[in-house]
Amino acid sequence: MEFLKLARREEIYKEYFPLFKTLRPEQVSIFDALGYFVAEDIVAPENVPYFPRSTVDGYAVKAQDTVGASAENPVLLKVLGEIPMASKPNITLEPGAAVKIWTGGWLPDGADAVVMLENASITGGYVEIYKPVASGENVIKVGDDVRAGDVIIEKGKRLRPQEIGILQTFGILEVKVIRKPRVLLIPTGNELVEPWQEPKDGKIRETNSVTVTSLIREYCELVKRHPIIRDDQKTLYEVLRENMAEFDLILISGGSSKGAGDFGVSAIEEFEGAEILFHGVYISPGKPTIFARVREKPIIGLPGHPVSSFVSTYLFVIPLLKFLQGATDFCPKPAGYLTAGQDIPSKAGREEWIRVKRDGDYLYPLFSESGILSSLVKSDGLVRIPEELEGVHKGFKVEFYPI
């Protein structure tokens, strides 16, 4: 059986992903929000800092009073006192005066700079300044970090530890996010046995489900693995029917290539209104990938070969999971451009994703068949060779995608 409808990778992101809706929003505690995508812009309710503060231990001064100060000719300023930490000063600085202050302390009215302790010394009730400071030096002004009304986290951004931290800075303890998807993975294949079983008579242990679920787990609320089913259209249809309502995305591992009898496509097409969006992608490895929808629910058929399955998951499943959560930046992006350490051949007419080993700024291809899982273990990432090229020569700059 031939592939029904082939698609290109960029076409999939631009035309097929938008056919699916973002999942519903929910409120979560910021202590549980790591890894979620925010459902709306988050706006700063106040200035940070809300008071002017010192960034060093030293003396709060008027910068103009320190002009010309040097070790040979220090400026002498009267010390009015000391500002305790975590307190608002009741001192207004007059010309010719200074106030001792600590890192993070509230700058008194009239002061516009802080002289570091190492550039000053106490003489009686006065301080000698040995180095001038400019207005604003060693000081953070009100709103220098964030101003009230600024968007601090944009809609569609994934929450990292630093975003969680800034939310707590404002006392924001709950945040509206898009809920994470629930995913079912169905491994298929007459040649497969469960990972805990001993393979005999030409059978092999099923491994793709563990690799795929490990790849996608951080983007999911739940990833459930179904027991292996045989290459049977009726059985696959029943499993899909029984689980369709519970999961946001269903992955079928195997049963997508023409050599497998294509029972994956046939099982999906049994559903009323089912649509095979594409069957086959202009990439290698990973060509026999299915993308379908049934009752607005996405179903992806992953190739059975381990490397093909890994690449398809990296290029399509993870981006779709991000898209369903409202991510604005869901497409895979290269970490940078590195140098091919040797010629990397490929076939024109399809986009090739080559496993590579990294040595400094140089990349070396690891060529093997798509069933050789050890090539992924040995690799540091992938290199994309555009479909219009017949490979690249040694010394050529290539896109590097770490994995």
Coordinates of C-alpha atoms in Angstrom, one line a residue:
M1 CA 0.0 0.0 0.0
E2 CA 1.4 3.4 -0.9
F3 CA 1.4 6.4 1.4
L4 CA -1.8 8.3 1.0
K5 CA -0.8 11.9 1.5
L6 CA 2.7 13.2 2.2
A7 CA 3.4 16.5 4.0
R8 CA 6.4 18.6 4.7
R9 CA 7.4 19.4 8.2
E10 CA 6.8 23.2 8.1
E11 CA 3.5 22.6 6.5
I12 CA 2.4 20.4 9.4
Y13 CA 3.2 23.2 11.9
K14 CA 1.5 25.9 9.9
E15 CA -1.6 24.1 8.4
Y16 CA -2.4 21.1 10.5
F17 CA -1.6 22.0 14.1
P18 CA -4.1 25.0 14.0
L19 CA -6.9 22.5 13.3
F20 CA -6.8 21.7 17.0
K21 CA -7.9 23.8 19.9
T22 CA -5.9 24.8 23.0
L23 CA -6.8 22.8 26.0
R24 CA -8.8 24.5 28.8
P25 CA -7.2 26.9 31.3
E26 CA -7.0 26.2 35.1
Q27 CA -5.6 27.9 38.2
V28 CA -2.6 26.3 39.8
S29 CA -0.4 27.2 42.8
I30 CA 3.0 28.6 41.7
F31 CA 4.5 25.8 43.8
D32 CA 3.0 23.3 41.3
A33 CA 3.2 25.5 38.2
L34 CA 6.7 24.5 36.9
G35 CA 6.5 23.4 33.2
Y36 CA 3.0 24.8 32.5
F37 CA 2.3 27.3 29.8
V38 CA 0.5 30.5 31.0
A39 CA -2.9 31.1 29.7
E40 CA -2.8 34.9 29.7
D41 CA -0.4 37.8 30.0
I42 CA 0.7 38.3 33.6
V43 CA 1.0 42.0 34.5
A44 CA 3.1 43.4 37.3
P45 CA 0.8 44.8 40.0
E46 CA 3.5 47.0 41.5
N47 CA 7.0 48.4 41.0
V48 CA 10.1 46.3 41.8
P49 CA 11.8 47.5 43.8
Y50 CA 9.1 49.7 45.4
F51 CA 11.8 51.7 47.2
P52 CA 15.3 52.9 46.0
R53 CA 18.0 50.7 47.5
S54 CA 21.7 50.2 47.7
T55 CA 23.5 47.4 45.8
V56 CA 26.6 47.6 48.1
D57 CA 27.7 48.2 51.6
G58 CA 28.8 51.8 51.9
Y59 CA 27.7 55.4 52.3
A60 CA 24.7 57.0 50.7
V61 CA 25.7 60.4 49.3
K62 CA 24.9 63.2 46.9
A63 CA 27.1 62.3 43.9
Q64 CA 27.9 66.0 43.4
D65 CA 29.5 66.1 46.8
T66 CA 32.1 63.5 45.7
V67 CA 33.4 65.3 42.6
G68 CA 37.2 65.3 42.6
A69 CA 37.6 62.9 45.5
S70 CA 40.9 60.9 45.5
A71 CA 43.3 59.1 47.9
E72 CA 45.5 62.2 47.9
N73 CA 42.7 64.6 48.2
P74 CA 39.7 63.0 49.9
V75 CA 36.3 64.6 50.3
L76 CA 35.1 64.9 53.9
L77 CA 31.4 64.4 54.6
K78 CA 29.5 64.4 57.9
V79 CA 28.0 61.1 58.9
L80 CA 24.3 61.6 59.9
G81 CA 23.8 58.0 61.1
E82 CA 23.1 54.5 59.8
I83 CA 20.1 53.0 58.1
P84 CA 19.1 49.7 59.6
M85 CA 18.2 46.9 57.3
A86 CA 14.5 46.4 56.6
S87 CA 13.5 49.9 57.7
K88 CA 12.4 53.1 56.0
P89 CA 14.9 55.9 56.7
N90 CA 13.7 59.0 58.5
I91 CA 16.7 61.0 57.4
T92 CA 16.8 63.5 54.6
L93 CA 20.3 63.9 53.2
E94 CA 21.6 67.5 53.1
P95 CA 24.6 68.7 51.0
G96 CA 27.9 67.7 52.6
A97 CA 26.5 64.7 54.5
A98 CA 26.5 60.9 54.2
V99 CA 24.6 58.0 55.8
K100 CA 26.0 54.5 56.3
I101 CA 23.9 51.9 54.4
W102 CA 24.0 48.2 53.8
T103 CA 23.4 46.2 50.6
G104 CA 19.6 46.2 50.0
G105 CA 19.1 49.1 52.4
W106 CA 16.5 51.9 51.6
L107 CA 18.2 54.9 50.1
P108 CA 17.3 58.1 52.1
D109 CA 15.7 61.1 50.5
G110 CA 18.3 63.4 49.0
A111 CA 20.8 60.7 48.2
D112 CA 21.4 59.6 44.6
A113 CA 24.5 57.3 44.9
V114 CA 26.4 55.1 47.3
V115 CA 30.2 55.1 47.9
M116 CA 31.5 51.6 48.5
L117 CA 33.0 50.9 52.0
E118 CA 36.4 50.2 50.5
N119 CA 36.5 53.7 49.0
A120 CA 35.9 55.4 52.3
S121 CA 37.0 55.5 55.9
I122 CA 35.6 57.0 59.1
T123 CA 37.4 59.8 60.9
G124 CA 35.5 60.8 64.0
G125 CA 32.0 61.8 63.0
Y126 CA 33.0 62.2 59.4
V127 CA 33.8 59.9 56.4
E128 CA 36.6 60.4 54.0
I129 CA 35.7 59.6 50.4
Y130 CA 38.6 58.5 48.2
K131 CA 36.7 57.9 44.9
P132 CA 33.9 59.9 43.3
V133 CA 30.6 58.3 42.3
A134 CA 28.2 59.3 39.5
S135 CA 24.5 59.8 40.1
G136 CA 22.8 56.4 40.2
E137 CA 26.0 54.5 40.9
N138 CA 25.5 51.5 43.2
V139 CA 21.8 52.2 43.4
I140 CA 18.6 50.5 42.1
K141 CA 15.8 53.0 41.6
V142 CA 12.1 52.4 42.0
G143 CA 10.9 50.2 39.1
D144 CA 14.4 49.6 37.8
D145 CA 13.7 45.8 37.8
V146 CA 10.0 45.9 36.8
R147 CA 7.5 48.7 36.5
A148 CA 3.8 48.4 37.6
G149 CA 1.8 47.5 34.5
D150 CA 4.6 45.8 32.6
V151 CA 3.9 42.3 31.2
I152 CA 6.3 40.1 33.2
I153 CA 5.3 36.8 31.6
E154 CA 3.7 36.6 28.2
K155 CA 0.8 34.4 27.3
G156 CA 2.0 31.1 25.9
K157 CA 5.4 31.1 27.7
R158 CA 6.4 28.0 29.6
L159 CA 7.1 28.6 33.3
R160 CA 10.7 27.9 34.4
P161 CA 12.2 28.4 37.9
Q162 CA 13.0 32.0 37.1
E163 CA 9.4 32.8 36.1
I164 CA 8.1 31.1 39.3
G165 CA 10.6 33.2 41.3
I166 CA 9.4 36.5 39.8
L167 CA 5.7 35.6 40.5
Q168 CA 6.5 35.1 44.1
T169 CA 8.3 38.5 44.2
F170 CA 4.9 40.1 43.5
G171 CA 3.1 37.8 46.0
I172 CA 1.3 36.1 43.1
L173 CA 0.7 32.6 44.5
E174 CA -1.7 31.3 41.9
V175 CA -1.5 31.5 38.1
K176 CA -3.8 30.7 35.2
V177 CA -2.2 28.1 33.0
I178 CA -3.3 25.7 30.3
R179 CA -3.8 22.2 31.6
K180 CA -1.3 19.5 30.5
P181 CA -2.5 16.9 28.0
R182 CA -3.4 13.3 28.9
V183 CA -1.7 11.0 26.4
L184 CA -2.2 7.3 25.6
L185 CA 0.4 5.3 23.8
I186 CA -0.6 2.1 22.1
P187 CA 2.3 -0.2 21.0
T188 CA 1.5 -2.6 18.1
G189 CA 3.3 -5.4 16.4
N190 CA 3.1 -9.2 16.0
E191 CA 6.9 -9.4 16.5
L192 CA 6.8 -7.7 19.9
V193 CA 6.9 -9.0 23.5
E194 CA 6.5 -6.9 26.6
P195 CA 9.8 -5.5 28.1
W196 CA 9.7 -8.0 31.0
Q197 CA 9.3 -11.0 28.7
E198 CA 12.1 -13.0 27.1
P199 CA 12.0 -12.8 23.3
K200 CA 12.0 -16.1 21.4
D201 CA 11.4 -17.3 17.8
G202 CA 12.4 -14.0 16.2
K203 CA 10.4 -11.7 18.5
I204 CA 11.9 -8.6 20.1
R205 CA 11.2 -6.6 23.2
E206 CA 9.0 -3.5 22.8
T207 CA 11.1 -0.4 23.5
N208 CA 9.6 2.5 21.6
S209 CA 6.9 3.2 24.3
V210 CA 9.5 3.7 27.0
T211 CA 11.6 6.0 24.8
V212 CA 8.6 8.0 23.6
T213 CA 6.9 8.4 27.0
S214 CA 10.3 9.5 28.5
L215 CA 10.6 12.1 25.8
I216 CA 7.2 13.6 26.3
R217 CA 6.5 13.1 30.0
E218 CA 7.4 16.6 31.1
Y219 CA 4.8 18.1 28.8
C220 CA 1.9 15.8 30.0
E221 CA -0.4 15.5 32.9
L222 CA -0.5 11.8 32.3
V223 CA 1.2 9.4 29.9
K224 CA -0.4 5.9 29.9
R225 CA 1.0 2.9 28.0
H226 CA -1.4 0.4 26.7
P227 CA -0.4 -3.3 26.6
I228 CA 0.9 -4.4 23.2
I229 CA -1.7 -5.3 20.7
R230 CA -1.2 -7.4 17.6
D231 CA -1.4 -6.1 14.0
D232 CA -5.1 -6.3 13.8
Q233 CA -7.4 -3.5 12.5
K234 CA -10.4 -4.5 14.6
T235 CA -8.5 -4.7 17.9
L236 CA -6.8 -1.4 17.3
Y237 CA -10.2 0.2 16.5
E238 CA -11.7 -1.2 19.7
V239 CA -8.8 0.2 21.8
L240 CA -9.1 3.6 20.2
R241 CA -12.9 3.6 20.7
E242 CA -12.6 2.7 24.4
N243 CA -10.0 5.4 25.1
M244 CA -11.0 8.2 22.8
A245 CA -12.9 10.3 25.4
E246 CA -10.3 10.0 28.2
F247 CA -7.2 11.2 26.4
D248 CA -6.3 14.4 24.6
L249 CA -3.8 12.7 22.3
I250 CA -3.4 9.1 21.2
L251 CA -0.1 7.8 19.9
I252 CA 0.0 4.5 17.9
S253 CA 3.5 3.0 17.8
G254 CA 3.9 0.9 14.7
G255 CA 1.3 0.0 12.1
S256 CA 2.0 3.1 10.0
S257 CA 4.2 1.9 7.2
K258 CA 3.0 0.3 4.0
G259 CA 5.0 -2.8 5.0
A260 CA 2.8 -3.2 8.1
G261 CA -0.3 -3.5 6.1
D262 CA -1.3 0.0 7.1
F263 CA -3.9 -1.2 9.6
G264 CA -3.4 2.0 11.6
V265 CA -4.9 4.1 8.9
S266 CA -7.7 1.6 8.3
A267 CA -8.6 1.5 12.0
I268 CA -8.8 5.3 12.3
E269 CA -10.9 5.5 9.2
E270 CA -13.6 3.3 10.8
F271 CA -14.6 6.3 13.0
E272 CA -17.3 8.5 11.5
G273 CA -15.9 11.8 10.4
A274 CA -12.3 10.6 10.8
E275 CA -9.8 12.5 8.7
I276 CA -6.3 11.4 7.7
L277 CA -4.5 14.7 7.6
F278 CA -1.3 13.2 6.2
H279 CA 0.2 9.8 5.9
G280 CA 3.9 10.2 5.3
V281 CA 6.4 13.1 5.8
Y282 CA 9.2 14.3 3.5
I283 CA 11.8 13.5 6.2
S284 CA 14.2 10.7 7.0
P285 CA 14.1 9.0 9.3
G286 CA 10.4 9.2 10.2
K287 CA 8.7 9.2 6.8
P288 CA 5.9 6.7 7.8
T289 CA 4.2 9.0 10.2
I290 CA 0.4 9.3 10.4
F291 CA -1.5 12.4 11.6
A292 CA -5.2 12.2 11.9
R293 CA -8.2 13.6 13.8
V294 CA -11.3 12.0 15.1
R295 CA -14.0 14.1 16.8
E296 CA -11.5 17.0 17.1
K297 CA -9.0 14.6 18.8
P298 CA -5.5 14.2 17.4
I299 CA -4.1 10.8 16.7
I300 CA -0.4 10.3 15.6
G301 CA 0.9 7.0 14.2
L302 CA 4.6 6.7 14.9
P303 CA 7.0 4.5 12.9
G304 CA 8.0 1.2 14.4
H305 CA 11.7 1.6 13.9
P306 CA 13.3 3.1 17.1
V307 CA 15.2 6.0 15.5
S308 CA 12.3 6.9 13.2
S309 CA 10.0 6.9 16.2
F310 CA 12.4 9.1 18.2
V311 CA 12.8 11.6 15.4
S312 CA 9.0 11.8 14.8
T313 CA 8.3 12.3 18.5
Y314 CA 10.9 15.0 18.6
L315 CA 9.6 16.8 15.5
F316 CA 5.9 16.4 15.8
V317 CA 4.6 14.9 19.1
I318 CA 6.4 17.3 21.4
P319 CA 5.6 20.4 19.3
L320 CA 1.9 19.3 19.2
L321 CA 1.8 18.9 23.0
K322 CA 3.2 22.4 23.3
F323 CA 0.7 23.8 20.8
L324 CA -2.2 22.2 22.7
Q325 CA -1.0 24.1 25.7
G326 CA -1.0 27.4 23.9
A327 CA 2.7 27.7 23.4
T328 CA 3.7 30.5 21.0
D329 CA 7.1 29.0 20.3
F330 CA 6.5 25.3 19.8
C331 CA 8.7 24.4 16.7
P332 CA 12.1 22.8 17.3
K333 CA 14.9 25.3 17.2
P334 CA 18.6 24.7 16.6
A335 CA 20.9 25.4 19.5
G336 CA 23.3 27.0 17.0
Y337 CA 25.4 26.4 13.9
L338 CA 28.4 24.1 14.2
T339 CA 30.9 22.8 11.7
A340 CA 30.6 19.4 9.8
G341 CA 33.8 17.5 10.7
Q342 CA 33.4 15.4 7.6
D343 CA 31.2 15.2 4.5
I344 CA 27.6 14.4 5.4
P345 CA 25.7 12.8 2.5
S346 CA 22.0 12.9 2.1
K347 CA 19.3 12.4 -0.6
A348 CA 17.7 15.4 -2.2
G349 CA 13.9 15.6 -2.1
R350 CA 13.6 14.9 1.7
E351 CA 14.7 16.6 4.8
E352 CA 17.3 14.5 6.5
W353 CA 17.9 14.4 10.3
I354 CA 21.3 12.9 10.9
R355 CA 22.5 11.7 14.3
V356 CA 25.8 13.3 15.2
K357 CA 28.6 13.1 17.7
R358 CA 29.9 16.5 18.9
D359 CA 33.6 17.2 19.4
G360 CA 33.9 20.9 20.4
D361 CA 32.6 23.0 17.5
Y362 CA 32.7 20.0 15.1
L363 CA 30.0 17.4 14.4
Y364 CA 30.5 13.9 13.1
P365 CA 27.7 11.8 11.6
L366 CA 26.6 8.5 13.0
F367 CA 25.3 6.5 10.0
S368 CA 23.1 3.5 10.7
E369 CA 19.7 2.0 9.8
S370 CA 16.7 3.5 11.5
G371 CA 16.3 0.3 13.6
I372 CA 19.7 0.7 15.3
L373 CA 18.8 2.3 18.7
S374 CA 22.5 2.4 19.8
S375 CA 23.1 5.2 17.3
L376 CA 20.9 7.4 19.4
V377 CA 22.7 6.4 22.6
K378 CA 26.0 7.4 21.0
S379 CA 24.7 10.7 19.5
D380 CA 24.8 14.1 21.1
G381 CA 22.1 15.6 18.8
L382 CA 20.7 15.9 15.3
V383 CA 21.7 17.8 12.2
R384 CA 19.1 19.0 9.7
I385 CA 20.0 18.7 6.0
P386 CA 17.5 20.7 3.9
E387 CA 15.7 18.6 1.2
E388 CA 17.1 20.7 -1.6
L389 CA 20.7 19.6 -0.7
E390 CA 22.5 16.4 -1.5
G391 CA 24.4 16.5 1.7
V392 CA 27.0 19.0 3.0
H393 CA 30.8 19.1 2.7
K394 CA 33.3 19.0 5.5
G395 CA 33.7 22.5 7.0
F396 CA 30.1 23.5 6.2
K397 CA 28.1 25.2 8.9
V398 CA 25.0 23.1 9.9
E399 CA 22.1 23.4 12.3
F400 CA 22.6 21.5 15.5
Y401 CA 19.7 20.2 17.6
P402 CA 20.9 18.7 20.9
I403 CA 19.0 15.7 22.2

